[in-house]
């Protein structure tokens, strides 16, 4: 199998090349790539994190051990990235021009995410955040930033992100497993 270095990255979209690297990475170095990808997904990349489950890491572990390690490393990466997103969110809520610009944008991301996030945050707090982040195939960067503007505890925020990230990957594995078993 050709490694990521042999791919014509110019033919891939703006962030597709990074997803391709994650999907084709092998060995223990791949865990570092998964960590960095998950870190970036938390605050900058517009993709979904489930792609890490496709990494064909050959670590000499059982399938369950390999997936467990991928899930933990991805969760830690996303928790670390959420700390940066949290800091940016704290700064943004102090910056009127940023919020005003987002409110005037074509898609009122702030209003939509605030409505959903405020509902979850008021009812469930950090547990609500973890639940929201457990929904597979939905870009969670929006949820992370929406919660970052509402919350104030870095450690609880990172923990909720970790739990939500692990939950998302476990739900994905369950859905994929039950779909494959049904065929």
PDB file of C-alpha atoms in Angstrom:
ATOM      1  CA  UNK A   1       0.000   0.000   0.000  1.00  0.00           C
ATOM      2  CA  UNK A   2       1.332   3.423  -0.905  1.00  0.00           C
ATOM      3  CA  UNK A   3       1.963   5.613   2.105  1.00  0.00           C
ATOM      4  CA  UNK A   4       0.777   9.176   2.448  1.00  0.00           C
ATOM      5  CA  UNK A   5       3.996  10.533   0.940  1.00  0.00           C
ATOM      6  CA  UNK A   6       3.168   8.977  -2.462  1.00  0.00           C
ATOM      7  CA  UNK A   7      -0.243  10.605  -2.888  1.00  0.00           C
ATOM      8  CA  UNK A   8      -0.847  13.471  -5.300  1.00  0.00           C
ATOM      9  CA  UNK A   9      -2.039  15.879  -2.607  1.00  0.00           C
ATOM     10  CA  UNK A  10      -2.759  18.563  -5.200  1.00  0.00           C
ATOM     11  CA  UNK A  11      -5.666  16.403  -6.420  1.00  0.00           C
ATOM     12  CA  UNK A  12      -7.197  16.384  -2.944  1.00  0.00           C
ATOM     13  CA  UNK A  13      -9.270  19.181  -1.425  1.00  0.00           C
ATOM     14  CA  UNK A  14      -8.005  21.695   1.095  1.00  0.00           C
ATOM     15  CA  UNK A  15      -8.175  19.350   4.089  1.00  0.00           C
ATOM     16  CA  UNK A  16      -8.751  16.015   2.334  1.00  0.00           C
ATOM     17  CA  UNK A  17      -5.009  15.422   2.186  1.00  0.00           C
ATOM     18  CA  UNK A  18      -4.874  15.393   5.997  1.00  0.00           C
ATOM     19  CA  UNK A  19      -7.753  12.915   6.211  1.00  0.00           C
ATOM     20  CA  UNK A  20      -5.902  10.764   3.664  1.00  0.00           C
ATOM     21  CA  UNK A  21      -2.763  10.820   5.824  1.00  0.00           C
ATOM     22  CA  UNK A  22      -4.814   9.658   8.822  1.00  0.00           C
ATOM     23  CA  UNK A  23      -6.542   6.921   6.795  1.00  0.00           C
ATOM     24  CA  UNK A  24      -3.248   5.528   5.470  1.00  0.00           C
ATOM     25  CA  UNK A  25      -0.858   6.015   8.368  1.00  0.00           C
ATOM     26  CA  UNK A  26       0.708   2.900   9.836  1.00  0.00           C
ATOM     27  CA  UNK A  27       2.796   2.070  12.862  1.00  0.00           C
ATOM     28  CA  UNK A  28       3.282   3.885  16.118  1.00  0.00           C
ATOM     29  CA  UNK A  29       3.977   7.214  14.366  1.00  0.00           C
ATOM     30  CA  UNK A  30       0.352   7.019  13.261  1.00  0.00           C
ATOM     31  CA  UNK A  31      -0.760   7.602  16.850  1.00  0.00           C
ATOM     32  CA  UNK A  32       1.022  10.961  16.771  1.00  0.00           C
ATOM     33  CA  UNK A  33      -0.712  11.795  13.491  1.00  0.00           C
ATOM     34  CA  UNK A  34      -4.082  10.822  15.011  1.00  0.00           C
ATOM     35  CA  UNK A  35      -3.367  13.034  18.031  1.00  0.00           C
ATOM     36  CA  UNK A  36      -2.465  16.036  15.834  1.00  0.00           C
ATOM     37  CA  UNK A  37      -5.480  15.490  13.550  1.00  0.00           C
ATOM     38  CA  UNK A  38      -7.839  15.263  16.543  1.00  0.00           C
ATOM     39  CA  UNK A  39      -6.221  18.347  18.089  1.00  0.00           C
ATOM     40  CA  UNK A  40      -6.826  20.296  14.861  1.00  0.00           C
ATOM     41  CA  UNK A  41     -10.411  18.996  14.494  1.00  0.00           C
ATOM     42  CA  UNK A  42     -11.260  20.493  17.898  1.00  0.00           C
ATOM     43  CA  UNK A  43     -10.584  24.073  16.892  1.00  0.00           C
ATOM     44  CA  UNK A  44      -9.781  24.515  13.214  1.00  0.00           C
ATOM     45  CA  UNK A  45     -10.600  21.731  10.768  1.00  0.00           C
ATOM     46  CA  UNK A  46     -14.080  21.484   9.252  1.00  0.00           C
ATOM     47  CA  UNK A  47     -14.187  17.697   9.173  1.00  0.00           C
ATOM     48  CA  UNK A  48     -15.331  14.870  11.368  1.00  0.00           C
ATOM     49  CA  UNK A  49     -13.167  12.889  13.738  1.00  0.00           C
ATOM     50  CA  UNK A  50     -14.476   9.412  12.915  1.00  0.00           C
ATOM     51  CA  UNK A  51     -11.890   9.075  10.149  1.00  0.00           C
ATOM     52  CA  UNK A  52      -9.310   8.103  12.800  1.00  0.00           C
ATOM     53  CA  UNK A  53     -11.034   4.728  13.146  1.00  0.00           C
ATOM     54  CA  UNK A  54      -9.932   3.911   9.577  1.00  0.00           C
ATOM     55  CA  UNK A  55      -6.217   4.279  10.380  1.00  0.00           C
ATOM     56  CA  UNK A  56      -4.577   0.923   9.559  1.00  0.00           C
ATOM     57  CA  UNK A  57      -2.117   1.094  12.424  1.00  0.00           C
ATOM     58  CA  UNK A  58      -0.082  -2.085  12.724  1.00  0.00           C
ATOM     59  CA  UNK A  59       0.879  -2.000  16.381  1.00  0.00           C
ATOM     60  CA  UNK A  60       1.023  -5.700  17.170  1.00  0.00           C
ATOM     61  CA  UNK A  61      -2.174  -5.391  19.199  1.00  0.00           C
ATOM     62  CA  UNK A  62      -5.525  -7.113  18.898  1.00  0.00           C
ATOM     63  CA  UNK A  63      -8.210  -5.281  16.902  1.00  0.00           C
ATOM     64  CA  UNK A  64      -9.892  -4.214  20.152  1.00  0.00           C
ATOM     65  CA  UNK A  65      -6.571  -3.025  21.601  1.00  0.00           C
ATOM     66  CA  UNK A  66      -5.737  -1.064  18.446  1.00  0.00           C
ATOM     67  CA  UNK A  67      -9.167   0.610  18.365  1.00  0.00           C
ATOM     68  CA  UNK A  68      -9.031   1.319  22.098  1.00  0.00           C
ATOM     69  CA  UNK A  69      -5.658   3.005  21.739  1.00  0.00           C
ATOM     70  CA  UNK A  70      -6.843   5.035  18.736  1.00  0.00           C
ATOM     71  CA  UNK A  71      -9.935   6.154  20.668  1.00  0.00           C
ATOM     72  CA  UNK A  72      -7.950   7.242  23.738  1.00  0.00           C
ATOM     73  CA  UNK A  73      -5.271   9.067  21.692  1.00  0.00           C
ATOM     74  CA  UNK A  74      -7.933  10.783  19.583  1.00  0.00           C
ATOM     75  CA  UNK A  75      -9.872  11.792  22.707  1.00  0.00           C
ATOM     76  CA  UNK A  76      -6.726  13.221  24.292  1.00  0.00           C
ATOM     77  CA  UNK A  77      -5.899  15.133  21.108  1.00  0.00           C
ATOM     78  CA  UNK A  78      -9.371  16.592  20.895  1.00  0.00           C
ATOM     79  CA  UNK A  79      -9.349  17.489  24.613  1.00  0.00           C
ATOM     80  CA  UNK A  80      -6.023  19.297  24.127  1.00  0.00           C
ATOM     81  CA  UNK A  81      -7.364  21.109  21.061  1.00  0.00           C
ATOM     82  CA  UNK A  82     -10.509  22.047  22.955  1.00  0.00           C
ATOM     83  CA  UNK A  83      -8.369  23.912  25.491  1.00  0.00           C
ATOM     84  CA  UNK A  84      -7.159  26.149  22.654  1.00  0.00           C
ATOM     85  CA  UNK A  85     -10.723  26.495  21.334  1.00  0.00           C
ATOM     86  CA  UNK A  86     -11.883  27.296  24.854  1.00  0.00           C
ATOM     87  CA  UNK A  87      -9.291  30.048  25.158  1.00  0.00           C
ATOM     88  CA  UNK A  88     -10.281  31.452  21.748  1.00  0.00           C
ATOM     89  CA  UNK A  89     -13.944  31.275  22.765  1.00  0.00           C
ATOM     90  CA  UNK A  90     -13.236  33.131  25.986  1.00  0.00           C
ATOM     91  CA  UNK A  91     -11.475  35.849  24.006  1.00  0.00           C
ATOM     92  CA  UNK A  92     -14.257  35.952  21.383  1.00  0.00           C
ATOM     93  CA  UNK A  93     -17.003  36.524  23.909  1.00  0.00           C
ATOM     94  CA  UNK A  94     -15.059  39.591  25.003  1.00  0.00           C
ATOM     95  CA  UNK A  95     -14.820  40.773  21.379  1.00  0.00           C
ATOM     96  CA  UNK A  96     -18.001  42.441  20.205  1.00  0.00           C
ATOM     97  CA  UNK A  97     -16.859  42.832  16.561  1.00  0.00           C
ATOM     98  CA  UNK A  98     -16.324  39.065  16.108  1.00  0.00           C
ATOM     99  CA  UNK A  99     -19.747  38.210  17.497  1.00  0.00           C
ATOM    100  CA  UNK A 100     -21.370  41.013  15.452  1.00  0.00           C
ATOM    101  CA  UNK A 101     -19.689  39.748  12.262  1.00  0.00           C
ATOM    102  CA  UNK A 102     -20.858  36.170  12.892  1.00  0.00           C
ATOM    103  CA  UNK A 103     -24.406  37.357  13.618  1.00  0.00           C
ATOM    104  CA  UNK A 104     -24.493  39.257  10.283  1.00  0.00           C
ATOM    105  CA  UNK A 105     -23.061  36.340   8.280  1.00  0.00           C
ATOM    106  CA  UNK A 106     -25.234  34.507   5.748  1.00  0.00           C
ATOM    107  CA  UNK A 107     -25.695  31.592   8.110  1.00  0.00           C
ATOM    108  CA  UNK A 108     -26.376  32.706  11.638  1.00  0.00           C
ATOM    109  CA  UNK A 109     -24.059  30.153  13.211  1.00  0.00           C
ATOM    110  CA  UNK A 110     -24.079  31.973  16.510  1.00  0.00           C
ATOM    111  CA  UNK A 111     -27.863  31.999  16.886  1.00  0.00           C
ATOM    112  CA  UNK A 112     -28.285  28.364  15.850  1.00  0.00           C
ATOM    113  CA  UNK A 113     -25.452  27.024  17.974  1.00  0.00           C
ATOM    114  CA  UNK A 114     -26.369  29.238  20.916  1.00  0.00           C
ATOM    115  CA  UNK A 115     -29.970  28.010  20.859  1.00  0.00           C
ATOM    116  CA  UNK A 116     -29.032  24.340  20.809  1.00  0.00           C
ATOM    117  CA  UNK A 117     -26.057  24.715  23.088  1.00  0.00           C
ATOM    118  CA  UNK A 118     -27.847  26.887  25.618  1.00  0.00           C
ATOM    119  CA  UNK A 119     -30.604  24.275  25.819  1.00  0.00           C
ATOM    120  CA  UNK A 120     -28.089  21.506  26.503  1.00  0.00           C
ATOM    121  CA  UNK A 121     -25.905  23.628  28.788  1.00  0.00           C
ATOM    122  CA  UNK A 122     -28.814  24.843  30.900  1.00  0.00           C
ATOM    123  CA  UNK A 123     -30.276  21.401  31.262  1.00  0.00           C
ATOM    124  CA  UNK A 124     -27.173  19.242  31.480  1.00  0.00           C
ATOM    125  CA  UNK A 125     -24.043  21.452  31.781  1.00  0.00           C
ATOM    126  CA  UNK A 126     -20.831  19.671  30.875  1.00  0.00           C
ATOM    127  CA  UNK A 127     -22.719  16.382  30.578  1.00  0.00           C
ATOM    128  CA  UNK A 128     -24.778  18.055  27.835  1.00  0.00           C
ATOM    129  CA  UNK A 129     -21.598  19.065  26.079  1.00  0.00           C
ATOM    130  CA  UNK A 130     -20.291  15.505  26.193  1.00  0.00           C
ATOM    131  CA  UNK A 131     -23.651  14.254  24.861  1.00  0.00           C
ATOM    132  CA  UNK A 132     -23.592  16.777  21.999  1.00  0.00           C
ATOM    133  CA  UNK A 133     -20.051  15.754  21.073  1.00  0.00           C
ATOM    134  CA  UNK A 134     -21.059  12.081  21.065  1.00  0.00           C
ATOM    135  CA  UNK A 135     -23.190  12.539  17.940  1.00  0.00           C
ATOM    136  CA  UNK A 136     -21.314  10.896  15.057  1.00  0.00           C
ATOM    137  CA  UNK A 137     -20.667  12.503  11.674  1.00  0.00           C
ATOM    138  CA  UNK A 138     -21.488  16.042  12.786  1.00  0.00           C
ATOM    139  CA  UNK A 139     -18.599  18.522  12.754  1.00  0.00           C
ATOM    140  CA  UNK A 140     -18.066  19.203  16.434  1.00  0.00           C
ATOM    141  CA  UNK A 141     -15.963  22.347  16.077  1.00  0.00           C
ATOM    142  CA  UNK A 142     -19.162  24.442  16.172  1.00  0.00           C
ATOM    143  CA  UNK A 143     -20.339  22.755  19.372  1.00  0.00           C
ATOM    144  CA  UNK A 144     -16.933  23.151  21.001  1.00  0.00           C
ATOM    145  CA  UNK A 145     -16.854  26.878  20.265  1.00  0.00           C
ATOM    146  CA  UNK A 146     -20.475  27.359  21.297  1.00  0.00           C
ATOM    147  CA  UNK A 147     -19.802  25.694  24.643  1.00  0.00           C
ATOM    148  CA  UNK A 148     -16.513  27.606  24.976  1.00  0.00           C
ATOM    149  CA  UNK A 149     -18.401  30.888  24.927  1.00  0.00           C
ATOM    150  CA  UNK A 150     -20.822  29.682  27.619  1.00  0.00           C
ATOM    151  CA  UNK A 151     -18.547  27.827  30.017  1.00  0.00           C
ATOM    152  CA  UNK A 152     -15.659  28.924  32.215  1.00  0.00           C
ATOM    153  CA  UNK A 153     -13.810  25.887  33.598  1.00  0.00           C
ATOM    154  CA  UNK A 154     -10.881  24.711  31.433  1.00  0.00           C
ATOM    155  CA  UNK A 155     -10.471  21.325  33.150  1.00  0.00           C
ATOM    156  CA  UNK A 156     -14.171  20.407  33.049  1.00  0.00           C
ATOM    157  CA  UNK A 157     -14.338  21.599  29.447  1.00  0.00           C
ATOM    158  CA  UNK A 158     -11.406  19.375  28.419  1.00  0.00           C
ATOM    159  CA  UNK A 159     -12.847  16.403  30.337  1.00  0.00           C
ATOM    160  CA  UNK A 160     -16.263  16.829  28.706  1.00  0.00           C
ATOM    161  CA  UNK A 161     -14.578  17.037  25.289  1.00  0.00           C
ATOM    162  CA  UNK A 162     -12.602  13.854  25.995  1.00  0.00           C
ATOM    163  CA  UNK A 163     -15.704  11.973  27.161  1.00  0.00           C
ATOM    164  CA  UNK A 164     -17.734  13.227  24.187  1.00  0.00           C
ATOM    165  CA  UNK A 165     -14.970  12.290  21.746  1.00  0.00           C
ATOM    166  CA  UNK A 166     -14.630   8.786  23.155  1.00  0.00           C
ATOM    167  CA  UNK A 167     -18.432   8.464  23.170  1.00  0.00           C
ATOM    168  CA  UNK A 168     -18.631   9.564  19.526  1.00  0.00           C
ATOM    169  CA  UNK A 169     -16.087   6.982  18.402  1.00  0.00           C
ATOM    170  CA  UNK A 170     -17.752   4.222  20.423  1.00  0.00           C
ATOM    171  CA  UNK A 171     -21.184   5.115  19.001  1.00  0.00           C
ATOM    172  CA  UNK A 172     -19.642   5.092  15.510  1.00  0.00           C
ATOM    173  CA  UNK A 173     -18.125   1.660  16.086  1.00  0.00           C
ATOM    174  CA  UNK A 174     -21.479   0.391  17.366  1.00  0.00           C
ATOM    175  CA  UNK A 175     -23.348   1.800  14.347  1.00  0.00           C
ATOM    176  CA  UNK A 176     -20.801   0.485  11.852  1.00  0.00           C
ATOM    177  CA  UNK A 177     -20.651  -2.882  13.615  1.00  0.00           C
ATOM    178  CA  UNK A 178     -24.409  -3.334  13.704  1.00  0.00           C
ATOM    179  CA  UNK A 179     -24.720  -2.162  10.084  1.00  0.00           C
ATOM    180  CA  UNK A 180     -22.082  -4.651   8.927  1.00  0.00           C
ATOM    181  CA  UNK A 181     -23.627  -7.443  11.023  1.00  0.00           C
ATOM    182  CA  UNK A 182     -27.042  -6.749   9.476  1.00  0.00           C
ATOM    183  CA  UNK A 183     -25.719  -7.286   5.944  1.00  0.00           C
TER     184      UNK A 183
END
